[in-house]
Every structure is written in C-alpha cells, then in structure tokens.
C-alpha cells in the first residue's frame, strides 16, 4: 500500500528529494503494521529491507557475548532502521521488534532501484545527505 510522500521529507537520506521523486518512492514502498512483540526481522535474516517508523515504537537489539539482549536503538517516528544491511545487501546484524502497535514503511532495494531508474538525479540528493567520515 503506498504511503504519504511527505513522510520522506523528515527522513535524512530522502530529505532532499523533490516532490516528484518522493511521489515515485511512495508508490513503490509498503506500509506495514506490527503488533506488540512482533519481530520485524532477526539477526541473520536477509538484509534487503529497511523500515521507517511512522508511529509506534521499535527496539533494535543484539545479543552480547553473555547471551544478554542489548538495545542499540529505539527509532522514533520518521527514523529509519535496517538501512545499512539493505544498502550492503548483507544479513541483518541486529534484531528489530515492535514494542507497541507500530506502523512502518518498508523499503527494499528494488524500491530504490526503481526510483533511481525513473529519477536518476535522486541518487545525488541521497548521496548529499550521507555523512562522510
């Protein structure tokens, strides 16, 4: 199900996209709903998808050497998780779980490929917002 294109204005990697580029992306993605304690993905799952929290709460965690769960991130509305694994096409190194009723936008590599095929300059906008170190 497509989402409201304006949500991408608040997501750093997509914040410089123009209205047409945001519209193309919003046509590609899926709006997903997760119940409390629903595991969105687990460590080792294929990393072809990332998520943007629309509403709700998610915890992103790892299991440490003592077999204890360590929460690394609690992305808020408008924040993205799973991006590094999606871009690298590598398995997720973390587990993401909905803490409460959560709505999130699911973006996969094909969604970005389609955006870049239809709007090639969108790639420059996304690169501009990528931090360099």
CSV table of C-alpha atoms in Angstrom, one decimal:
chain,number,residue,atom,x,y,z
A,1,UNK,CA,0.0,0.0,0.0
A,2,UNK,CA,1.5,3.4,-1.0
A,3,UNK,CA,2.2,5.9,1.7
A,4,UNK,CA,2.0,9.7,2.1
A,5,UNK,CA,5.0,11.1,0.2
A,6,UNK,CA,5.5,13.9,2.7
A,7,UNK,CA,6.9,11.4,5.3
A,8,UNK,CA,10.1,11.2,3.3
A,9,UNK,CA,10.8,15.0,3.9
A,10,UNK,CA,11.7,14.1,7.6
A,11,UNK,CA,13.9,11.1,6.8
A,12,UNK,CA,17.5,12.4,6.4
A,13,UNK,CA,18.5,10.2,3.4
A,14,UNK,CA,15.4,11.2,1.5
A,15,UNK,CA,15.0,14.8,2.8
A,16,UNK,CA,16.4,16.4,-0.4
A,17,UNK,CA,14.2,14.6,-2.8
A,18,UNK,CA,11.8,16.8,-4.7
A,19,UNK,CA,8.0,16.3,-4.7
A,20,UNK,CA,8.1,14.1,-7.9
A,21,UNK,CA,10.9,11.9,-6.5
A,22,UNK,CA,9.1,11.5,-3.2
A,23,UNK,CA,5.9,10.5,-5.1
A,24,UNK,CA,7.8,7.9,-7.1
A,25,UNK,CA,9.2,6.4,-4.0
A,26,UNK,CA,5.9,6.4,-2.1
A,27,UNK,CA,4.3,4.4,-5.0
A,28,UNK,CA,6.9,1.7,-4.5
A,29,UNK,CA,7.0,1.1,-0.8
A,30,UNK,CA,4.7,-0.8,1.5
A,31,UNK,CA,3.0,0.4,4.7
A,32,UNK,CA,3.3,-2.4,7.3
A,33,UNK,CA,1.6,-2.8,10.7
A,34,UNK,CA,3.2,-4.7,13.5
A,35,UNK,CA,1.6,-5.9,16.8
A,36,UNK,CA,3.5,-5.6,20.1
A,37,UNK,CA,6.3,-8.1,20.4
A,38,UNK,CA,6.2,-8.8,16.7
A,39,UNK,CA,9.7,-9.5,15.4
A,40,UNK,CA,10.2,-7.4,12.3
A,41,UNK,CA,13.5,-9.1,11.4
A,42,UNK,CA,16.1,-11.1,13.3
A,43,UNK,CA,19.8,-11.2,13.2
A,44,UNK,CA,20.9,-13.3,10.2
A,45,UNK,CA,17.8,-12.6,8.1
A,46,UNK,CA,18.4,-11.3,4.6
A,47,UNK,CA,19.0,-7.6,4.7
A,48,UNK,CA,17.1,-6.5,1.6
A,49,UNK,CA,14.7,-4.3,3.5
A,50,UNK,CA,14.8,-1.2,5.7
A,51,UNK,CA,12.0,0.4,7.6
A,52,UNK,CA,10.9,3.9,8.6
A,53,UNK,CA,8.8,4.3,11.7
A,54,UNK,CA,5.5,6.1,11.1
A,55,UNK,CA,4.1,5.6,14.5
A,56,UNK,CA,4.7,3.3,17.4
A,57,UNK,CA,7.9,2.1,19.0
A,58,UNK,CA,10.6,-0.4,17.8
A,59,UNK,CA,13.7,-1.7,19.6
A,60,UNK,CA,16.8,-2.7,17.6
A,61,UNK,CA,19.0,-5.1,19.6
A,62,UNK,CA,21.9,-7.5,19.6
A,63,UNK,CA,22.7,-10.5,21.8
A,64,UNK,CA,26.1,-9.9,23.6
A,65,UNK,CA,28.7,-12.5,24.5
A,66,UNK,CA,26.9,-13.1,27.8
A,67,UNK,CA,23.8,-14.0,25.9
A,68,UNK,CA,22.1,-10.8,27.1
A,69,UNK,CA,20.0,-8.6,24.9
A,70,UNK,CA,21.5,-5.1,24.4
A,71,UNK,CA,19.2,-2.5,22.9
A,72,UNK,CA,21.2,-0.4,20.4
A,73,UNK,CA,18.4,1.9,19.1
A,74,UNK,CA,14.8,2.9,19.6
A,75,UNK,CA,14.0,4.7,16.4
A,76,UNK,CA,11.3,7.3,16.7
A,77,UNK,CA,8.7,8.4,14.1
A,78,UNK,CA,10.5,9.4,10.9
A,79,UNK,CA,13.6,7.5,11.8
A,80,UNK,CA,14.9,4.6,9.8
A,81,UNK,CA,16.3,1.2,10.8
A,82,UNK,CA,17.9,-1.7,8.9
A,83,UNK,CA,19.4,0.7,6.3
A,84,UNK,CA,23.0,-0.5,6.4
A,85,UNK,CA,22.0,-4.1,5.8
A,86,UNK,CA,19.7,-3.1,3.0
A,87,UNK,CA,22.3,-1.0,1.2
A,88,UNK,CA,25.0,-3.6,1.7
A,89,UNK,CA,22.7,-6.5,0.8
A,90,UNK,CA,24.1,-8.3,3.8
A,91,UNK,CA,22.2,-10.2,6.5
A,92,UNK,CA,20.9,-8.1,9.4
A,93,UNK,CA,23.3,-8.0,12.4
A,94,UNK,CA,20.5,-6.9,14.7
A,95,UNK,CA,17.0,-7.9,15.7
A,96,UNK,CA,14.1,-5.4,15.4
A,97,UNK,CA,11.0,-5.9,17.5
A,98,UNK,CA,7.8,-3.8,17.7
A,99,UNK,CA,7.3,-2.7,21.4
A,100,UNK,CA,3.8,-1.4,20.8
A,101,UNK,CA,1.4,-1.2,17.9
A,102,UNK,CA,3.7,0.1,15.2
A,103,UNK,CA,3.2,1.3,11.6
A,104,UNK,CA,6.3,1.4,9.4
A,105,UNK,CA,7.2,2.0,5.8
A,106,UNK,CA,9.0,-1.0,4.3
A,107,UNK,CA,11.6,-0.1,1.7
A,108,UNK,CA,13.6,-2.6,-0.3
A,109,UNK,CA,16.5,-2.4,-2.7
A,110,UNK,CA,14.1,-2.7,-5.7
A,111,UNK,CA,12.2,0.3,-4.5
A,112,UNK,CA,15.4,2.4,-4.6
A,113,UNK,CA,16.4,0.9,-7.9
A,114,UNK,CA,13.0,1.8,-9.4
A,115,UNK,CA,13.3,5.4,-8.0
A,116,UNK,CA,16.8,5.8,-9.5
A,117,UNK,CA,15.8,4.4,-12.9
A,118,UNK,CA,12.9,6.8,-13.1
A,119,UNK,CA,14.6,9.8,-11.4
A,120,UNK,CA,18.4,9.4,-11.7
A,121,UNK,CA,19.2,12.7,-10.0
A,122,UNK,CA,17.5,11.4,-6.8
A,123,UNK,CA,20.7,9.5,-6.3
A,124,UNK,CA,22.7,12.7,-6.0
A,125,UNK,CA,20.2,14.0,-3.5
A,126,UNK,CA,20.6,10.9,-1.3
A,127,UNK,CA,24.4,10.9,-1.6
A,128,UNK,CA,24.4,14.6,-0.5
A,129,UNK,CA,22.8,13.6,2.8
A,130,UNK,CA,25.1,10.7,3.5
A,131,UNK,CA,27.6,11.5,6.2
A,132,UNK,CA,31.2,11.2,5.3
A,133,UNK,CA,33.9,10.1,7.7
